Amino acid sequence: MPRTLFEKVWDAHVVRTASGEPSLLYIDLHLIHEVTSPQAFDGLRAAGRAVRRPDLTIATVDHNVPTTDRKLPIADPIAAKQIETLRHNCGEFGIKLFDIDSNEQGIVHVIGPELGVTQPGMTIVCGDSHTSTHGAFGALAFGIGTSEVEHVMATQCLPQSKPRTLLINVRGALSEGVTAKDLALGIIGQIGTDGATGHVIEYAGAAVRALSMEGRMTLCNMSIEAGARAGMIAPDETTFSYLKGRRYSPNEKWEEAVRYWRTLPSDDDAQFDRVVNIDATTIAPCVTWGTNPGMVVPVTGAVPDPSDAQSEAERRAFEIHGPSTAHEDRRHRHRSRFHRFVHEFTSARSAGGRAGDQWASGAQFGAGHGRTRFAERQTRRRSRRSRSGFCGRRI
């Protein structure tokens, strides 16, 4: 029977099924950090249990890492306590920890791919909703709660109800200067922040295949903003090239691994519960104007008029941000927000900032608004980076 990428990974990890009950899934990789793990460790300690597979568990400090000099004491006492508790727990339970002074320390969603720990066909969990980032490699990856963190620690398994499948097929090519984040926001703008609730998304199509692995990670990361349980992209040559030679990649059995990974993409006649087709050429750089990612417009458009609010959430968003009184005012405010968006976006991605600046140079915003402020900030940014190092934001 033809199967989807998700179904192939799911079926390979089912330990037990029973009528009327969630399936029991085996977990290949458990990533933990300092915020959602302390209570889980306490639960193990109280029950007298060990971590079943410490070799499949990796910890890093993430949420409470200072963005200033890491050699200084952490000023926030709660943050300092959480990091120290993680150190103690990892030492007691025999878990590998990438601590604050480790070269391997980083954003919990990023170190797996960078180190080659994240691989196609795996099941990956972490106490963080944006664990879906790893789905860019053809892994089934999703966030879990603290009680589930304890369950995985104790058993290396997790009860899960099987989600439905949603294929988002992005046809054609993205325009120059349109990024993976624009694509994600454009999709959310069309299907809504609850449009993928109860589903695992598979992203496919020429525009998705053309993305770099970093772009694919961004797209899968934002699946959660559409309400999805996870997002996945089938592995291909771009995936293999990224993983080859990385520290924990299966380099000694590379050909064998790639042969298996090539079996994972959805079969041509596989059936999805839902299919959404997106024309890539209609996606422009996007900016969110309200309080959730579904309140999004292309930079060629305009912020909606408050009188057109379709829900209580939209009305509340206008109250928070302040209404406009005229179309021209909305256009001006939209341009201003595009500037702020590019500034925030480029705090972690200078390549994206250059692309945004290039795109805006040709956009019809009106006199005096043909450029973002990105280029003018570059000298100051380079100076700061040379003094303190480049610290990226969470995706």
PDB file of N, CA and C in Angstrom, residues 56-119:
ATOM      1  N   LEU A  56      20.848   8.231  23.990  1.00  0.00           N
ATOM      2  CA  LEU A  56      19.945   8.835  23.007  1.00  0.00           C
ATOM      3  C   LEU A  56      19.367  10.151  23.524  1.00  0.00           C
ATOM      4  N   THR A  57      19.978  10.683  24.566  1.00  0.00           N
ATOM      5  CA  THR A  57      19.520  11.924  25.187  1.00  0.00           C
ATOM      6  C   THR A  57      20.655  12.932  25.168  1.00  0.00           C
ATOM      7  N   ILE A  58      20.378  14.130  24.673  1.00  0.00           N
ATOM      8  CA  ILE A  58      21.374  15.202  24.608  1.00  0.00           C
ATOM      9  C   ILE A  58      20.788  16.451  25.254  1.00  0.00           C
ATOM     10  N   ALA A  59      21.570  17.080  26.101  1.00  0.00           N
ATOM     11  CA  ALA A  59      21.128  18.294  26.793  1.00  0.00           C
ATOM     12  C   ALA A  59      21.985  19.482  26.372  1.00  0.00           C
ATOM     13  N   THR A  60      21.371  20.628  26.355  1.00  0.00           N
ATOM     14  CA  THR A  60      22.109  21.872  26.146  1.00  0.00           C
ATOM     15  C   THR A  60      21.423  22.988  26.929  1.00  0.00           C
ATOM     16  N   VAL A  61      22.186  23.969  27.364  1.00  0.00           N
ATOM     17  CA  VAL A  61      21.585  25.186  27.915  1.00  0.00           C
ATOM     18  C   VAL A  61      21.176  26.038  26.728  1.00  0.00           C
ATOM     19  N   ASP A  62      20.005  26.617  26.823  1.00  0.00           N
ATOM     20  CA  ASP A  62      19.423  27.255  25.649  1.00  0.00           C
ATOM     21  C   ASP A  62      18.691  28.538  26.007  1.00  0.00           C
ATOM     22  N   HIS A  63      17.566  28.427  26.698  1.00  0.00           N
ATOM     23  CA  HIS A  63      16.679  29.568  26.905  1.00  0.00           C
ATOM     24  C   HIS A  63      17.283  30.653  27.795  1.00  0.00           C
ATOM     25  N   ASN A  64      18.161  30.306  28.703  1.00  0.00           N
ATOM     26  CA  ASN A  64      18.671  31.269  29.689  1.00  0.00           C
ATOM     27  C   ASN A  64      20.116  31.685  29.450  1.00  0.00           C
ATOM     28  N   VAL A  65      20.624  31.449  28.261  1.00  0.00           N
ATOM     29  CA  VAL A  65      22.009  31.811  27.952  1.00  0.00           C
ATOM     30  C   VAL A  65      22.108  33.323  27.734  1.00  0.00           C
ATOM     31  N   PRO A  66      23.017  34.007  28.426  1.00  0.00           N
ATOM     32  CA  PRO A  66      23.149  35.463  28.243  1.00  0.00           C
ATOM     33  C   PRO A  66      23.569  35.808  26.820  1.00  0.00           C
ATOM     34  N   THR A  67      23.081  36.921  26.335  1.00  0.00           N
ATOM     35  CA  THR A  67      23.504  37.408  25.027  1.00  0.00           C
ATOM     36  C   THR A  67      24.676  38.374  25.156  1.00  0.00           C
ATOM     37  N   THR A  68      25.142  38.565  26.390  1.00  0.00           N
ATOM     38  CA  THR A  68      26.323  39.401  26.622  1.00  0.00           C
ATOM     39  C   THR A  68      27.487  38.482  26.985  1.00  0.00           C
ATOM     40  N   ASP A  69      28.425  38.946  27.767  1.00  0.00           N
ATOM     41  CA  ASP A  69      29.627  38.179  28.100  1.00  0.00           C
ATOM     42  C   ASP A  69      29.261  36.964  28.951  1.00  0.00           C
ATOM     43  N   ARG A  70      29.500  35.769  28.419  1.00  0.00           N
ATOM     44  CA  ARG A  70      29.131  34.551  29.131  1.00  0.00           C
ATOM     45  C   ARG A  70      30.073  34.239  30.296  1.00  0.00           C
ATOM     46  N   LYS A  71      31.197  34.928  30.358  1.00  0.00           N
ATOM     47  CA  LYS A  71      32.133  34.695  31.450  1.00  0.00           C
ATOM     48  C   LYS A  71      31.662  35.339  32.754  1.00  0.00           C
ATOM     49  N   LEU A  72      30.714  36.261  32.632  1.00  0.00           N
ATOM     50  CA  LEU A  72      30.195  36.936  33.819  1.00  0.00           C
ATOM     51  C   LEU A  72      29.112  36.082  34.476  1.00  0.00           C
ATOM     52  N   PRO A  73      28.877  36.249  35.773  1.00  0.00           N
ATOM     53  CA  PRO A  73      27.786  35.534  36.429  1.00  0.00           C
ATOM     54  C   PRO A  73      26.446  35.914  35.809  1.00  0.00           C
ATOM     55  N   ILE A  74      25.513  34.959  35.775  1.00  0.00           N
ATOM     56  CA  ILE A  74      24.180  35.228  35.235  1.00  0.00           C
ATOM     57  C   ILE A  74      23.400  36.030  36.265  1.00  0.00           C
ATOM     58  N   ALA A  75      22.922  37.204  35.863  1.00  0.00           N
ATOM     59  CA  ALA A  75      22.309  38.142  36.804  1.00  0.00           C
ATOM     60  C   ALA A  75      20.958  37.655  37.318  1.00  0.00           C
ATOM     61  N   ASP A  76      20.176  36.995  36.452  1.00  0.00           N
ATOM     62  CA  ASP A  76      18.849  36.543  36.849  1.00  0.00           C
ATOM     63  C   ASP A  76      18.981  35.284  37.705  1.00  0.00           C
ATOM     64  N   PRO A  77      18.533  35.314  38.964  1.00  0.00           N
ATOM     65  CA  PRO A  77      18.735  34.152  39.845  1.00  0.00           C
ATOM     66  C   PRO A  77      17.978  32.911  39.395  1.00  0.00           C
ATOM     67  N   ILE A  78      16.796  33.081  38.799  1.00  0.00           N
ATOM     68  CA  ILE A  78      16.034  31.921  38.328  1.00  0.00           C
ATOM     69  C   ILE A  78      16.747  31.271  37.146  1.00  0.00           C
ATOM     70  N   ALA A  79      17.218  32.094  36.215  1.00  0.00           N
ATOM     71  CA  ALA A  79      17.946  31.569  35.064  1.00  0.00           C
ATOM     72  C   ALA A  79      19.205  30.827  35.511  1.00  0.00           C
ATOM     73  N   ALA A  80      19.949  31.430  36.441  1.00  0.00           N
ATOM     74  CA  ALA A  80      21.169  30.803  36.944  1.00  0.00           C
ATOM     75  C   ALA A  80      20.854  29.474  37.628  1.00  0.00           C
ATOM     76  N   LYS A  81      19.762  29.423  38.391  1.00  0.00           N
ATOM     77  CA  LYS A  81      19.370  28.205  39.092  1.00  0.00           C
ATOM     78  C   LYS A  81      18.990  27.104  38.106  1.00  0.00           C
ATOM     79  N   GLN A  82      18.266  27.449  37.058  1.00  0.00           N
ATOM     80  CA  GLN A  82      17.861  26.451  36.078  1.00  0.00           C
ATOM     81  C   GLN A  82      19.067  25.837  35.373  1.00  0.00           C
ATOM     82  N   ILE A  83      20.040  26.663  35.021  1.00  0.00           N
ATOM     83  CA  ILE A  83      21.236  26.148  34.351  1.00  0.00           C
ATOM     84  C   ILE A  83      22.042  25.262  35.298  1.00  0.00           C
ATOM     85  N   GLU A  84      22.207  25.693  36.535  1.00  0.00           N
ATOM     86  CA  GLU A  84      22.956  24.894  37.500  1.00  0.00           C
ATOM     87  C   GLU A  84      22.239  23.571  37.794  1.00  0.00           C
ATOM     88  N   THR A  85      20.911  23.596  37.837  1.00  0.00           N
ATOM     89  CA  THR A  85      20.133  22.373  38.066  1.00  0.00           C
ATOM     90  C   THR A  85      20.319  21.393  36.914  1.00  0.00           C
ATOM     91  N   LEU A  86      20.339  21.910  35.682  1.00  0.00           N
ATOM     92  CA  LEU A  86      20.558  21.027  34.528  1.00  0.00           C
ATOM     93  C   LEU A  86      21.929  20.367  34.616  1.00  0.00           C
ATOM     94  N   ARG A  87      22.943  21.136  35.000  1.00  0.00           N
ATOM     95  CA  ARG A  87      24.284  20.557  35.148  1.00  0.00           C
ATOM     96  C   ARG A  87      24.259  19.407  36.166  1.00  0.00           C
ATOM     97  N   HIS A  88      23.632  19.655  37.297  1.00  0.00           N
ATOM     98  CA  HIS A  88      23.578  18.639  38.358  1.00  0.00           C
ATOM     99  C   HIS A  88      22.826  17.401  37.877  1.00  0.00           C
ATOM    100  N   ASN A  89      21.674  17.607  37.227  1.00  0.00           N
ATOM    101  CA  ASN A  89      20.867  16.472  36.780  1.00  0.00           C
ATOM    102  C   ASN A  89      21.580  15.648  35.712  1.00  0.00           C
ATOM    103  N   CYS A  90      22.223  16.317  34.768  1.00  0.00           N
ATOM    104  CA  CYS A  90      22.940  15.582  33.718  1.00  0.00           C
ATOM    105  C   CYS A  90      24.102  14.783  34.305  1.00  0.00           C
ATOM    106  N   GLY A  91      24.782  15.356  35.284  1.00  0.00           N
ATOM    107  CA  GLY A  91      25.861  14.638  35.945  1.00  0.00           C
ATOM    108  C   GLY A  91      25.347  13.415  36.689  1.00  0.00           C
ATOM    109  N   GLU A  92      24.233  13.565  37.392  1.00  0.00           N
ATOM    110  CA  GLU A  92      23.679  12.464  38.178  1.00  0.00           C
ATOM    111  C   GLU A  92      23.150  11.339  37.302  1.00  0.00           C
ATOM    112  N   PHE A  93      22.503  11.680  36.168  1.00  0.00           N
ATOM    113  CA  PHE A  93      21.853  10.669  35.337  1.00  0.00           C
ATOM    114  C   PHE A  93      22.682  10.265  34.117  1.00  0.00           C
ATOM    115  N   GLY A  94      23.902  10.793  33.990  1.00  0.00           N
ATOM    116  CA  GLY A  94      24.797  10.354  32.923  1.00  0.00           C
ATOM    117  C   GLY A  94      24.420  10.816  31.538  1.00  0.00           C
ATOM    118  N   ILE A  95      23.947  12.069  31.420  1.00  0.00           N
ATOM    119  CA  ILE A  95      23.516  12.612  30.134  1.00  0.00           C
ATOM    120  C   ILE A  95      24.549  13.600  29.612  1.00  0.00           C
ATOM    121  N   LYS A  96      24.839  13.493  28.315  1.00  0.00           N
ATOM    122  CA  LYS A  96      25.766  14.421  27.677  1.00  0.00           C
ATOM    123  C   LYS A  96      25.184  15.829  27.696  1.00  0.00           C
ATOM    124  N   LEU A  97      25.970  16.784  28.181  1.00  0.00           N
ATOM    125  CA  LEU A  97      25.527  18.178  28.271  1.00  0.00           C
ATOM    126  C   LEU A  97      26.468  19.082  27.502  1.00  0.00           C
ATOM    127  N   PHE A  98      25.905  19.869  26.601  1.00  0.00           N
ATOM    128  CA  PHE A  98      26.647  20.937  25.949  1.00  0.00           C
ATOM    129  C   PHE A  98      26.405  22.201  26.766  1.00  0.00           C
ATOM    130  N   ASP A  99      27.344  22.493  27.646  1.00  0.00           N
ATOM    131  CA  ASP A  99      27.183  23.564  28.622  1.00  0.00           C
ATOM    132  C   ASP A  99      27.469  24.921  27.987  1.00  0.00           C
ATOM    133  N   ILE A 100      27.334  25.941  28.798  1.00  0.00           N
ATOM    134  CA  ILE A 100      27.399  27.316  28.304  1.00  0.00           C
ATOM    135  C   ILE A 100      28.743  27.656  27.673  1.00  0.00           C
ATOM    136  N   ASP A 101      29.817  26.976  28.087  1.00  0.00           N
ATOM    137  CA  ASP A 101      31.143  27.250  27.543  1.00  0.00           C
ATOM    138  C   ASP A 101      31.572  26.226  26.504  1.00  0.00           C
ATOM    139  N   SER A 102      30.649  25.362  26.070  1.00  0.00           N
ATOM    140  CA  SER A 102      30.965  24.339  25.077  1.00  0.00           C
ATOM    141  C   SER A 102      30.832  24.911  23.666  1.00  0.00           C
ATOM    142  N   ASN A 103      31.717  24.487  22.774  1.00  0.00           N
ATOM    143  CA  ASN A 103      31.611  24.906  21.381  1.00  0.00           C
ATOM    144  C   ASN A 103      30.358  24.348  20.716  1.00  0.00           C
ATOM    145  N   GLU A 104      29.817  23.253  21.265  1.00  0.00           N
ATOM    146  CA  GLU A 104      28.629  22.628  20.686  1.00  0.00           C
ATOM    147  C   GLU A 104      27.335  23.206  21.239  1.00  0.00           C
ATOM    148  N   GLN A 105      27.411  24.072  22.260  1.00  0.00           N
ATOM    149  CA  GLN A 105      26.203  24.668  22.822  1.00  0.00           C
ATOM    150  C   GLN A 105      25.523  25.548  21.784  1.00  0.00           C
ATOM    151  N   GLY A 106      24.197  25.559  21.823  1.00  0.00           N
ATOM    152  CA  GLY A 106      23.466  26.421  20.901  1.00  0.00           C
ATOM    153  C   GLY A 106      21.974  26.259  21.078  1.00  0.00           C
ATOM    154  N   ILE A 107      21.217  26.843  20.162  1.00  0.00           N
ATOM    155  CA  ILE A 107      19.766  26.711  20.169  1.00  0.00           C
ATOM    156  C   ILE A 107      19.420  25.235  20.042  1.00  0.00           C
ATOM    157  N   VAL A 108      18.531  24.755  20.896  1.00  0.00           N
ATOM    158  CA  VAL A 108      18.261  23.320  20.967  1.00  0.00           C
ATOM    159  C   VAL A 108      17.752  22.770  19.637  1.00  0.00           C
ATOM    160  N   HIS A 109      17.078  23.600  18.827  1.00  0.00           N
ATOM    161  CA  HIS A 109      16.577  23.147  17.534  1.00  0.00           C
ATOM    162  C   HIS A 109      17.667  23.123  16.468  1.00  0.00           C
ATOM    163  N   VAL A 110      18.799  23.748  16.737  1.00  0.00           N
ATOM    164  CA  VAL A 110      19.823  23.929  15.712  1.00  0.00           C
ATOM    165  C   VAL A 110      21.023  23.001  15.916  1.00  0.00           C
ATOM    166  N   ILE A 111      21.362  22.688  17.172  1.00  0.00           N
ATOM    167  CA  ILE A 111      22.571  21.893  17.392  1.00  0.00           C
ATOM    168  C   ILE A 111      22.430  20.479  16.823  1.00  0.00           C
ATOM    169  N   GLY A 112      21.220  19.921  16.836  1.00  0.00           N
ATOM    170  CA  GLY A 112      21.031  18.582  16.264  1.00  0.00           C
ATOM    171  C   GLY A 112      21.439  18.527  14.806  1.00  0.00           C
ATOM    172  N   PRO A 113      20.882  19.403  13.955  1.00  0.00           N
ATOM    173  CA  PRO A 113      21.315  19.438  12.561  1.00  0.00           C
ATOM    174  C   PRO A 113      22.799  19.777  12.397  1.00  0.00           C
ATOM    175  N   GLU A 114      23.281  20.766  13.131  1.00  0.00           N
ATOM    176  CA  GLU A 114      24.679  21.179  12.972  1.00  0.00           C
ATOM    177  C   GLU A 114      25.657  20.055  13.306  1.00  0.00           C
ATOM    178  N   LEU A 115      25.300  19.224  14.299  1.00  0.00           N
ATOM    179  CA  LEU A 115      26.187  18.141  14.720  1.00  0.00           C
ATOM    180  C   LEU A 115      25.937  16.840  13.952  1.00  0.00           C
ATOM    181  N   GLY A 116      24.870  16.807  13.151  1.00  0.00           N
ATOM    182  CA  GLY A 116      24.556  15.578  12.430  1.00  0.00           C
ATOM    183  C   GLY A 116      23.821  14.564  13.270  1.00  0.00           C
ATOM    184  N   VAL A 117      23.335  14.968  14.450  1.00  0.00           N
ATOM    185  CA  VAL A 117      22.538  14.077  15.291  1.00  0.00           C
ATOM    186  C   VAL A 117      21.149  13.894  14.680  1.00  0.00           C
ATOM    187  N   THR A 118      20.596  14.959  14.130  1.00  0.00           N
ATOM    188  CA  THR A 118      19.313  14.906  13.438  1.00  0.00           C
ATOM    189  C   THR A 118      19.505  14.243  12.084  1.00  0.00           C
ATOM    190  N   GLN A 119      18.724  13.202  11.823  1.00  0.00           N
ATOM    191  CA  GLN A 119      18.869  12.462  10.569  1.00  0.00           C
ATOM    192  C   GLN A 119      17.502  12.051  10.031  1.00  0.00           C
TER     193      GLN A 119
END
